[in-house]
Amino acid sequence: MWVLGVTERRVMGAFWVLNLVLFLVQVVGIKGAHGIGEHGVRIWPMPLSVSHSHKSLYVGKDFKIMSQGSKYKDASGILKDGFSRFLAVVKGAHVVDGDTSKLDQSRVLQGLNVFISSTKDELQYGIDESYKLLVPSPDKPTYAHLEVGLTILFILFAINQAQTVYGALHGLQTLSQLCQFNFSSRVIEILMTPWIINDQPRFSFRGLLIDTSRHYQPLPIIKNVIDSMAYAKLNVLHWHIVDTQSFPLEIPSYPKLWDGAYSTSERYTMADAAEIVRHVLCDFYAQKRGINVLAELDVPGHALSWGKGYPSLWPSKDCQEPLDVSNEFTFKVIDGILSDFSKVFKYKFVHLGGDEVNTSCWTLTPHVSKWLKEHSMNESQAYQYFVLQAQKIALLHGYEIVNWEETFNNFGNKLSPKTVVHNWLGGGVAQRVVAAGLRCIVSNQDKWYLDHLDTTWEQFYMNEPLTNITKSEQQKLVIGGEVCMWGETVDASDIQQTIWPRAAAAAERLWTPYDKLAKEAKQVTGRLAHFRCLLNQRGIAAAPLAADTPLTQPGRSAPLEPGSCYLQ
């Protein structure tokens, strides 16, 4: 047992005593790290504050999780599964066949106590993701005295404190990066203890877009992407499910829509989608890793594939995009899709696209042109009408809306106040969006598009979402940012090496406080290289941090020559 003969209340008091002990240790000789890896700190992304010393501990063979004093009951098994994944990645790089019973037991960690304040495990935008991680010094007594009339025995352990279970998951990710294999003792060790880490994200929305229309991504690949996102503390998978090229998702309300898939085997059932997101009978894969899923339905453009099953959605057989604005059936289908979405995709937002709409097809098609005249609309007004109708439908299904920036650029003052504008075309848009009182997500294509293979990781790192936004009330309207892995040139064979490590560079920008970020990207080269190698050890095919040479591109490069992972 961790605690002998005490009530939960006394246990809580004991935790505060231990925290005080660790604070005193910190005062008398722990070194600090300030965001760019001083004193050998290799955590990625860099936490809010880090203190450590120079001692080492070992992870016990039967290292276990405890939750003494915690309010969270873990009925869904989110914390239990997170701890199992922690053990798997920590022990996965080598066979851990050393015997910790033969080591100095004062230096062997027996377990991790996790204290969580909230009883809830709902995953949603804006939840508290903060945590505090304490790993004690090996040269301190294994006893603490609590002035409540009893002596409390503490077997040496680490503490992870968090407001929610999702903050605890982040703490586990950080702890996993402190662990390494000792080739002499053949056990897992933690160097530079004691560690005291306080952490929380800078932005609540830290996204990665994947595109399953241009190339189908098998379910195991999507799950692998979700795992890799959790390692970097990204928290939103933006699933660009359908587009012009294919419609791979089952829609029960309109079952012929997935006739637009590339083939009958390159499809996702609604059960597949539910497993990725959350379902009572499934694994709710993303939720257990603290990842929200933002589903996108890109309308009215980028929708040619819809008409493969329902040709009446096209303006005409010869003019197939954008969707027919004059046909009420178009909006019935959108309503049906969003109704089906609402049963599976529980994130607060749905993405309705709205970008790159060439409206000339509407004026060239006689029946649509006639409808425009009857409703006294020109092409641009019809574009506005379509977007606003789609927004109304989404709102009725309980969603708030994300739209690509063209909607704001064309009729920003008409958008629902519950709109989040997704910037992608370039700079200056975020400034105008927040000045208008709307929220914004930053994904400017010149810096955060992963399919731009000539964009370096340094450019990803230095891209600042709050550029030229100085008023605090407007800064709060930038809810975060997202790197975009458009699918024209990626499939299951190369998606991960195109995402990583450049996405990790953006992940630190979105997680770490601004004053803790490196002022020059080159200052974090070694730490990012270490994280890239850690991803490789965990089965994520992250590419080297290669320079742009005649033989390589910064995105999706291969090693230039033999050498250490850490130097590539």
XYZ file of C-alpha atoms in Angstrom:
568
model
C 0.000 0.000 0.000
C 1.061 3.582 -0.605
C -0.404 4.996 2.585
C -0.902 3.067 5.787
C -3.984 3.531 7.966
C -5.054 7.052 7.043
C -8.224 8.618 5.728
C -8.481 10.283 2.321
C -8.334 13.663 4.032
C -5.037 12.825 5.730
C -3.676 11.516 2.444
C -4.364 14.904 0.911
C -2.487 16.537 3.758
C 0.420 14.194 3.159
C 0.569 15.262 -0.495
C 0.929 18.883 0.585
C 3.763 17.906 2.938
C 5.530 16.100 0.134
C 5.062 19.111 -2.146
C 6.636 21.295 0.549
C 9.589 18.916 0.829
C 10.098 19.055 -2.913
C 9.830 22.848 -2.871
C 12.591 23.030 -0.266
C 14.735 20.735 -2.376
C 14.139 23.074 -5.287
C 15.237 26.097 -3.303
C 18.559 24.591 -2.206
C 19.904 23.458 -5.520
C 17.698 22.696 -8.502
C 18.532 24.162 -11.872
C 15.869 25.765 -14.071
C 15.132 25.510 -17.757
C 13.680 28.468 -19.598
C 12.262 27.210 -22.843
C 15.119 26.357 -25.195
C 16.766 23.393 -23.530
C 19.261 24.814 -21.057
C 20.889 22.277 -18.731
C 20.015 19.379 -20.994
C 16.218 19.605 -20.831
C 14.903 17.751 -23.909
C 11.143 17.878 -23.354
C 9.047 18.701 -26.432
C 7.018 20.856 -26.406
C 8.753 22.860 -23.684
C 6.561 23.222 -20.575
C 5.531 26.415 -18.829
C 8.140 25.914 -16.102
C 10.727 23.223 -15.433
C 13.057 22.682 -12.496
C 15.441 19.776 -12.037
C 18.674 18.693 -10.400
C 21.315 16.085 -11.252
C 20.362 12.823 -9.543
C 18.971 9.670 -11.137
C 16.147 7.282 -10.286
C 15.101 3.928 -11.639
C 11.595 2.827 -12.625
C 10.570 -0.253 -10.655
C 9.646 -3.484 -12.382
C 6.094 -3.297 -11.001
C 5.706 0.460 -11.502
C 2.031 1.144 -10.917
C -0.515 3.932 -10.938
C -2.386 5.138 -7.862
C -5.069 7.771 -7.420
C -5.158 8.356 -3.681
C -7.237 11.442 -2.890
C -8.300 11.956 -6.505
C -11.902 12.921 -7.247
C -11.804 11.278 -10.678
C -13.122 7.674 -10.711
C -11.973 6.722 -14.251
C -15.160 4.838 -15.093
C -14.300 5.034 -18.804
C -10.773 3.723 -18.272
C -9.180 6.789 -19.924
C -6.495 7.172 -17.251
C -5.877 3.433 -16.940
C -5.409 3.086 -20.690
C -3.218 6.187 -20.786
C -0.959 4.674 -18.144
C -0.780 1.401 -20.089
C 0.285 3.327 -23.203
C 2.861 5.192 -21.101
C 4.416 1.913 -19.968
C 4.337 0.555 -23.513
C 6.240 3.491 -25.043
C 8.709 3.722 -22.158
C 9.546 0.028 -22.366
C 9.098 -0.338 -26.108
C 12.523 0.730 -27.337
C 14.475 -2.086 -25.628
C 13.950 -5.321 -23.736
C 13.871 -4.277 -20.069
C 15.386 -7.357 -18.438
C 17.294 -5.780 -15.552
C 16.426 -6.567 -11.921
C 15.510 -3.450 -9.957
C 15.404 -5.473 -6.718
C 19.229 -5.561 -6.822
C 19.477 -1.767 -6.993
C 19.486 0.715 -4.151
C 15.788 0.713 -3.230
C 15.905 4.359 -2.184
C 16.473 5.119 -5.868
C 13.708 2.911 -7.286
C 10.363 4.504 -8.180
C 7.533 2.177 -7.278
C 4.710 4.061 -8.879
C 2.917 7.215 -9.926
C 0.150 8.861 -7.935
C -2.287 10.844 -10.051
C -4.493 13.430 -8.374
C -7.283 14.808 -10.586
C -9.614 17.554 -9.331
C -12.501 17.123 -11.783
C -14.872 14.173 -11.722
C -15.785 14.589 -15.402
C -14.141 13.146 -18.502
C -16.007 15.006 -21.262
C -13.560 16.005 -23.987
C -14.454 19.374 -25.448
C -12.997 22.670 -26.610
C -11.583 24.798 -23.801
C -11.222 22.102 -21.119
C -8.447 22.543 -18.575
C -5.351 20.715 -19.862
C -2.922 21.866 -17.173
C -0.869 19.528 -15.009
C 1.898 19.514 -12.394
C 4.455 16.711 -12.406
C 6.708 16.015 -9.413
C 9.408 13.337 -9.455
C 11.210 13.330 -6.009
C 14.935 13.295 -5.256
C 16.517 9.905 -4.466
C 18.585 11.241 -1.575
C 15.542 12.247 0.499
C 14.089 9.996 3.216
C 11.253 7.677 2.248
C 9.371 8.917 5.259
C 7.367 12.077 5.696
C 5.896 13.142 8.972
C 2.411 14.610 8.937
C 1.282 16.457 12.006
C -2.065 14.726 12.395
C -1.040 12.253 15.064
C 0.120 9.577 12.655
C 3.293 8.822 10.775
C 2.753 8.309 7.060
C 4.962 5.960 5.074
C 5.596 6.906 1.442
C 7.223 4.441 -0.884
C 9.176 6.544 -3.362
C 6.906 7.670 -6.186
C 6.120 10.404 -8.650
C 3.060 12.659 -8.516
C 0.969 13.921 -11.415
C -1.580 16.568 -10.431
C -4.168 17.784 -12.941
C -7.558 19.487 -13.098
C -8.867 16.985 -15.681
C -7.913 13.542 -16.888
C -6.715 15.123 -20.132
C -4.203 17.243 -18.253
C -3.052 14.021 -16.590
C -2.554 12.437 -20.030
C -0.285 15.350 -20.979
C 1.627 14.805 -17.745
C 2.130 11.155 -18.694
C 3.481 12.219 -22.081
C 5.981 14.504 -20.379
C 6.998 11.818 -17.884
C 7.555 9.392 -20.768
C 10.086 11.817 -22.254
C 12.027 11.881 -18.977
C 12.467 8.108 -19.069
C 15.287 6.320 -20.887
C 16.872 2.892 -21.043
C 20.050 2.344 -19.002
C 22.285 -0.046 -20.954
C 24.298 -1.022 -17.863
C 21.487 -1.878 -15.458
C 19.050 -2.796 -18.299
C 16.231 -0.903 -16.604
C 14.419 2.381 -17.213
C 15.938 5.403 -15.512
C 15.006 9.037 -15.003
C 17.944 11.417 -14.989
C 18.286 14.890 -13.468
C 15.787 14.373 -10.646
C 14.041 15.842 -8.788
C 11.806 17.258 -11.494
C 9.132 19.852 -10.771
C 7.130 20.715 -13.888
C 4.158 23.056 -14.118
C 2.499 23.143 -17.491
C -0.502 24.276 -19.487
C -1.141 25.044 -23.172
C -0.928 28.509 -24.688
C -3.829 27.850 -27.101
C -6.884 25.630 -26.650
C -7.009 24.638 -30.341
C -3.863 22.869 -31.592
C -4.777 21.100 -34.782
C -3.616 18.822 -37.558
C -5.645 18.405 -40.755
C -5.668 15.130 -42.668
C -7.336 14.771 -46.075
C -8.956 11.417 -46.861
C -10.535 12.471 -50.142
C -7.441 13.000 -52.297
C -5.982 9.723 -50.987
C -7.777 7.198 -48.792
C -6.074 6.667 -45.436
C -6.768 3.260 -43.827
C -8.143 3.239 -40.303
C -4.885 1.982 -38.690
C -3.009 4.879 -40.325
C -5.456 7.429 -38.918
C -5.047 5.858 -35.480
C -1.269 6.029 -35.856
C -1.582 9.730 -36.695
C -3.709 10.252 -33.575
C -1.050 8.528 -31.432
C 1.639 10.763 -32.867
C -0.464 13.881 -32.218
C -0.755 12.952 -28.546
C 3.038 12.657 -28.263
C 3.330 16.309 -29.383
C 0.304 17.501 -27.331
C -1.758 18.436 -30.387
C -5.446 18.100 -29.526
C -7.620 18.493 -32.657
C -7.697 16.131 -35.623
C -9.327 18.135 -38.421
C -10.758 15.411 -40.641
C -11.238 16.733 -44.177
C -13.312 13.706 -45.068
C -14.736 14.424 -48.524
C -13.820 16.623 -51.473
C -14.102 16.819 -55.252
C -12.189 13.597 -55.808
C -14.005 11.168 -53.508
C -16.734 10.757 -50.873
C -15.499 7.841 -48.737
C -17.795 8.176 -45.680
C -21.047 6.295 -45.135
C -24.017 8.621 -44.601
C -26.997 6.542 -43.410
C -29.499 9.294 -44.253
C -28.308 9.339 -47.887
C -26.659 5.956 -48.510
C -25.709 6.623 -52.137
C -23.302 9.438 -51.236
C -20.427 7.046 -50.773
C -20.906 5.878 -54.346
C -18.450 8.753 -54.811
C -15.647 6.774 -53.132
C -12.665 5.696 -55.241
C -13.662 2.060 -54.761
C -15.896 -0.062 -52.570
C -12.954 -0.922 -50.316
C -11.778 2.680 -49.878
C -14.595 3.679 -47.573
C -15.306 4.420 -43.904
C -18.443 3.080 -42.238
C -20.091 5.191 -39.571
C -18.848 2.570 -37.106
C -15.300 3.324 -38.309
C -15.883 7.030 -37.701
C -17.361 6.286 -34.287
C -14.318 4.236 -33.312
C -12.004 7.062 -34.296
C -14.034 9.565 -32.289
C -16.158 8.110 -29.538
C -18.819 5.442 -29.241
C -20.185 3.535 -26.280
C -19.551 0.170 -27.938
C -16.187 1.044 -29.444
C -12.761 2.163 -28.356
C -13.360 5.927 -28.767
C -9.758 6.040 -29.856
C -9.222 9.784 -30.130
C -10.994 10.699 -26.885
C -8.846 8.290 -24.887
C -5.832 10.213 -26.165
C -7.268 13.674 -25.525
C -7.834 14.363 -29.242
C -10.980 16.115 -30.475
C -12.148 15.325 -34.017
C -13.285 18.264 -36.143
C -15.284 16.900 -39.090
C -15.376 18.943 -42.295
C -18.092 19.131 -44.932
C -16.688 21.503 -47.561
C -19.605 23.263 -49.308
C -20.657 24.466 -51.810
C -17.408 23.927 -53.745
C -15.159 20.857 -53.519
C -18.247 18.644 -53.755
C -18.291 17.062 -57.211
C -18.112 13.552 -55.689
C -21.529 14.027 -54.042
C -23.243 13.819 -57.400
C -21.927 10.344 -58.197
C -24.701 8.959 -56.019
C -27.168 11.828 -56.361
C -26.722 13.525 -59.777
C -29.424 16.096 -58.990
C -26.950 17.758 -56.622
C -24.991 18.879 -59.678
C -26.197 22.004 -61.493
C -26.015 19.868 -64.643
C -24.296 16.778 -65.975
C -21.745 18.958 -67.741
C -21.365 21.497 -64.918
C -20.910 19.535 -61.703
C -19.512 21.985 -59.148
C -20.424 23.828 -56.943
C -23.533 22.157 -55.542
C -26.830 23.329 -56.988
C -27.877 26.372 -54.944
C -31.336 26.402 -56.536
C -32.277 22.870 -55.469
C -33.879 22.441 -52.035
C -32.699 18.825 -52.119
C -29.122 20.133 -51.764
C -29.900 21.556 -48.335
C -31.901 18.482 -47.318
C -28.796 16.390 -47.993
C -26.619 18.776 -45.968
C -29.164 18.557 -43.147
C -29.107 14.748 -43.308
C -25.320 14.619 -43.260
C -25.078 16.959 -40.274
C -27.786 14.980 -38.500
C -25.689 11.828 -38.931
C -22.548 13.754 -37.934
C -24.181 14.893 -34.688
C -24.570 11.287 -33.557
C -20.829 10.629 -33.866
C -18.819 13.848 -34.003
C -19.356 15.414 -30.576
C -16.845 18.239 -30.843
C -18.297 21.713 -30.354
C -17.433 22.737 -33.908
C -18.134 21.450 -37.394
C -16.164 22.735 -40.392
C -18.310 23.815 -43.359
C -15.519 24.772 -45.744
C -16.687 27.500 -48.120
C -13.373 28.030 -49.920
C -12.429 28.239 -53.600
C -15.994 28.478 -54.925
C -16.162 29.107 -58.680
C -19.753 30.243 -59.130
C -19.680 30.534 -62.931
C -21.408 27.157 -63.219
C -24.533 28.660 -61.687
C -24.899 31.356 -64.337
C -24.045 28.942 -67.164
C -26.771 26.472 -66.141
C -30.204 27.634 -67.381
C -32.385 26.485 -64.475
C -29.965 27.863 -61.877
C -29.596 31.141 -63.766
C -33.386 31.413 -63.862
C -33.568 30.813 -60.087
C -30.985 33.557 -59.494
C -33.058 36.042 -61.464
C -36.249 35.044 -59.652
C -34.532 35.656 -56.311
C -32.754 38.847 -57.464
C -29.332 37.359 -56.776
C -26.038 37.546 -58.584
C -23.363 34.844 -58.234
C -21.678 36.331 -55.167
C -25.015 36.805 -53.407
C -25.906 33.196 -54.147
C -22.561 32.113 -52.657
C -23.412 34.081 -49.509
C -26.912 32.590 -49.431
C -25.543 29.046 -49.662
C -22.971 29.499 -46.886
C -25.470 31.144 -44.538
C -28.086 28.431 -45.185
C -25.512 25.752 -44.360
C -24.593 27.657 -41.191
C -28.232 27.781 -40.083
C -28.547 24.027 -40.542
C -25.381 23.388 -38.500
C -26.593 25.664 -35.708
C -29.869 23.741 -35.547
C -27.837 20.576 -34.946
C -26.059 22.219 -32.003
C -22.768 23.000 -33.711
C -20.723 26.157 -33.835
C -19.170 26.716 -37.238
C -15.713 26.920 -38.754
C -15.453 28.348 -42.285
C -12.456 28.977 -44.503
C -11.479 32.625 -44.747
C -13.055 33.346 -48.158
C -16.431 33.492 -46.440
C -15.153 36.287 -44.180
C -13.335 38.044 -47.005
C -16.548 38.180 -49.068
C -19.301 38.752 -46.491
C -17.767 38.717 -43.026
C -20.416 40.925 -41.428
C -23.143 38.468 -42.485
C -21.620 35.368 -40.857
C -23.099 33.910 -37.696
C -21.415 35.323 -34.574
C -20.722 31.672 -33.706
C -18.378 31.429 -36.702
C -14.667 30.699 -36.368
C -12.802 31.952 -39.429
C -10.064 29.607 -40.639
C -7.200 31.636 -42.110
C -5.176 29.935 -44.844
C -4.441 32.322 -47.711
C -1.927 34.584 -46.033
C -1.064 37.186 -43.447
C -3.217 39.981 -42.083
C -6.483 38.023 -42.149
C -6.410 37.066 -38.470
C -6.023 40.756 -37.558
C -9.128 41.695 -39.520
C -11.147 38.756 -38.209
C -10.556 39.483 -34.521
C -11.013 43.218 -35.089
C -14.477 42.308 -36.373
C -15.144 40.390 -33.160
C -15.009 36.880 -34.636
C -12.768 34.018 -33.577
C -9.936 32.765 -35.758
C -7.777 29.685 -36.404
C -4.444 30.334 -38.114
C -3.144 27.999 -40.860
C -1.457 30.391 -43.290
C -0.360 28.245 -46.219
C 3.070 29.827 -46.652
C 4.142 28.565 -43.210
C 1.795 25.818 -41.950
C 0.856 23.746 -44.999
C 2.642 20.406 -44.754
C 2.085 19.626 -48.433
C 4.386 22.567 -49.221
C 7.487 20.418 -49.137
C 9.820 23.378 -49.519
C 8.686 24.928 -46.220
C 11.312 24.242 -43.550
C 10.743 23.214 -39.967
C 12.336 26.515 -38.946
C 9.562 28.377 -40.780
C 6.967 26.213 -39.063
C 8.522 27.025 -35.688
C 8.738 30.785 -36.184
C 5.183 31.257 -37.515
C 3.441 33.344 -34.838
C -0.404 33.231 -34.770
C -0.664 36.570 -32.922
C 1.483 38.586 -35.338
C 0.426 42.259 -35.162
C -2.450 41.459 -32.790
C -1.590 43.462 -29.686
C -4.886 43.994 -27.839
C -5.456 41.286 -25.226
C -9.194 41.023 -25.925
C -8.433 40.395 -29.612
C -5.611 37.941 -28.856
C -8.136 35.812 -26.952
C -10.200 35.505 -30.127
C -7.351 33.612 -31.833
C -8.285 30.208 -30.447
C -5.218 28.523 -31.913
C -3.681 27.167 -35.063
C -3.475 24.142 -37.289
C -0.991 22.519 -39.634
C -2.579 21.079 -42.773
C -1.627 17.781 -44.405
C -3.463 18.036 -47.692
C -3.633 14.674 -49.413
C -2.725 15.200 -53.064
C 0.745 13.651 -52.668
C 0.429 11.555 -49.506
C -1.053 8.167 -48.818
C -0.419 5.524 -46.163
C 3.168 5.111 -47.373
C 4.402 8.623 -46.635
C 1.914 10.598 -44.557
C 3.809 10.417 -41.269
C 7.190 11.384 -42.680
C 5.527 14.385 -44.321
C 3.807 15.446 -41.081
C 6.770 14.991 -38.732
C 8.916 16.634 -37.492
C 7.626 19.887 -39.004
C 4.256 19.569 -37.253
C 6.124 19.255 -33.959
C 7.753 22.638 -34.577
C 4.287 24.210 -34.853
C 3.076 22.178 -31.855
C 5.590 23.908 -29.586
C 4.522 27.304 -30.949
C 0.926 26.449 -29.988
C 1.681 24.898 -26.588
C 4.584 26.797 -25.031
C 4.164 30.318 -23.571
C 5.413 32.987 -25.951
C 8.186 34.187 -23.636
C 9.503 30.613 -23.319
C 9.794 30.060 -27.075
C 13.178 30.246 -28.777
C 13.833 33.572 -30.456
C 15.682 31.758 -33.233
C 14.696 28.317 -34.492
C 18.290 27.077 -34.560
C 18.311 27.203 -30.749
C 15.962 24.194 -30.594
C 17.567 22.083 -33.339
C 19.051 19.520 -30.968
C 15.911 19.190 -28.879
C 13.676 18.792 -31.943
C 16.082 16.223 -33.405
C 15.844 14.301 -30.143
C 12.028 14.386 -30.315
C 12.126 13.217 -33.927
C 14.250 10.222 -32.904
C 11.865 9.547 -30.015
C 9.011 9.416 -32.533
C 10.988 6.932 -34.621
C 11.492 4.753 -31.525
C 7.736 4.789 -30.999
C 7.007 3.612 -34.520
C 6.282 7.005 -36.084
C 8.095 7.478 -39.401
C 9.275 11.041 -38.746
C 11.697 12.398 -41.355
C 15.121 13.896 -40.569
C 15.574 17.614 -39.909
C 17.226 17.862 -43.312
C 18.406 21.085 -44.878
C 17.088 22.094 -48.285
C 19.691 20.687 -50.670
C 19.605 19.647 -54.343
C 18.977 16.109 -53.121
C 16.297 16.799 -50.527
C 13.343 18.957 -49.591
C 12.605 19.973 -45.988
C 9.358 18.031 -46.073
C 9.482 14.249 -46.525
C 13.254 13.987 -46.829
C 15.419 10.896 -46.380
C 18.807 10.646 -44.628
C 21.600 11.963 -46.814
C 24.241 9.537 -45.554
C 25.042 7.106 -42.722
C 25.008 8.653 -39.264
C 23.291 9.081 -35.920
C 19.578 9.795 -35.841
C 20.281 12.751 -33.565
C 22.522 14.431 -36.139
C 20.212 14.128 -39.159
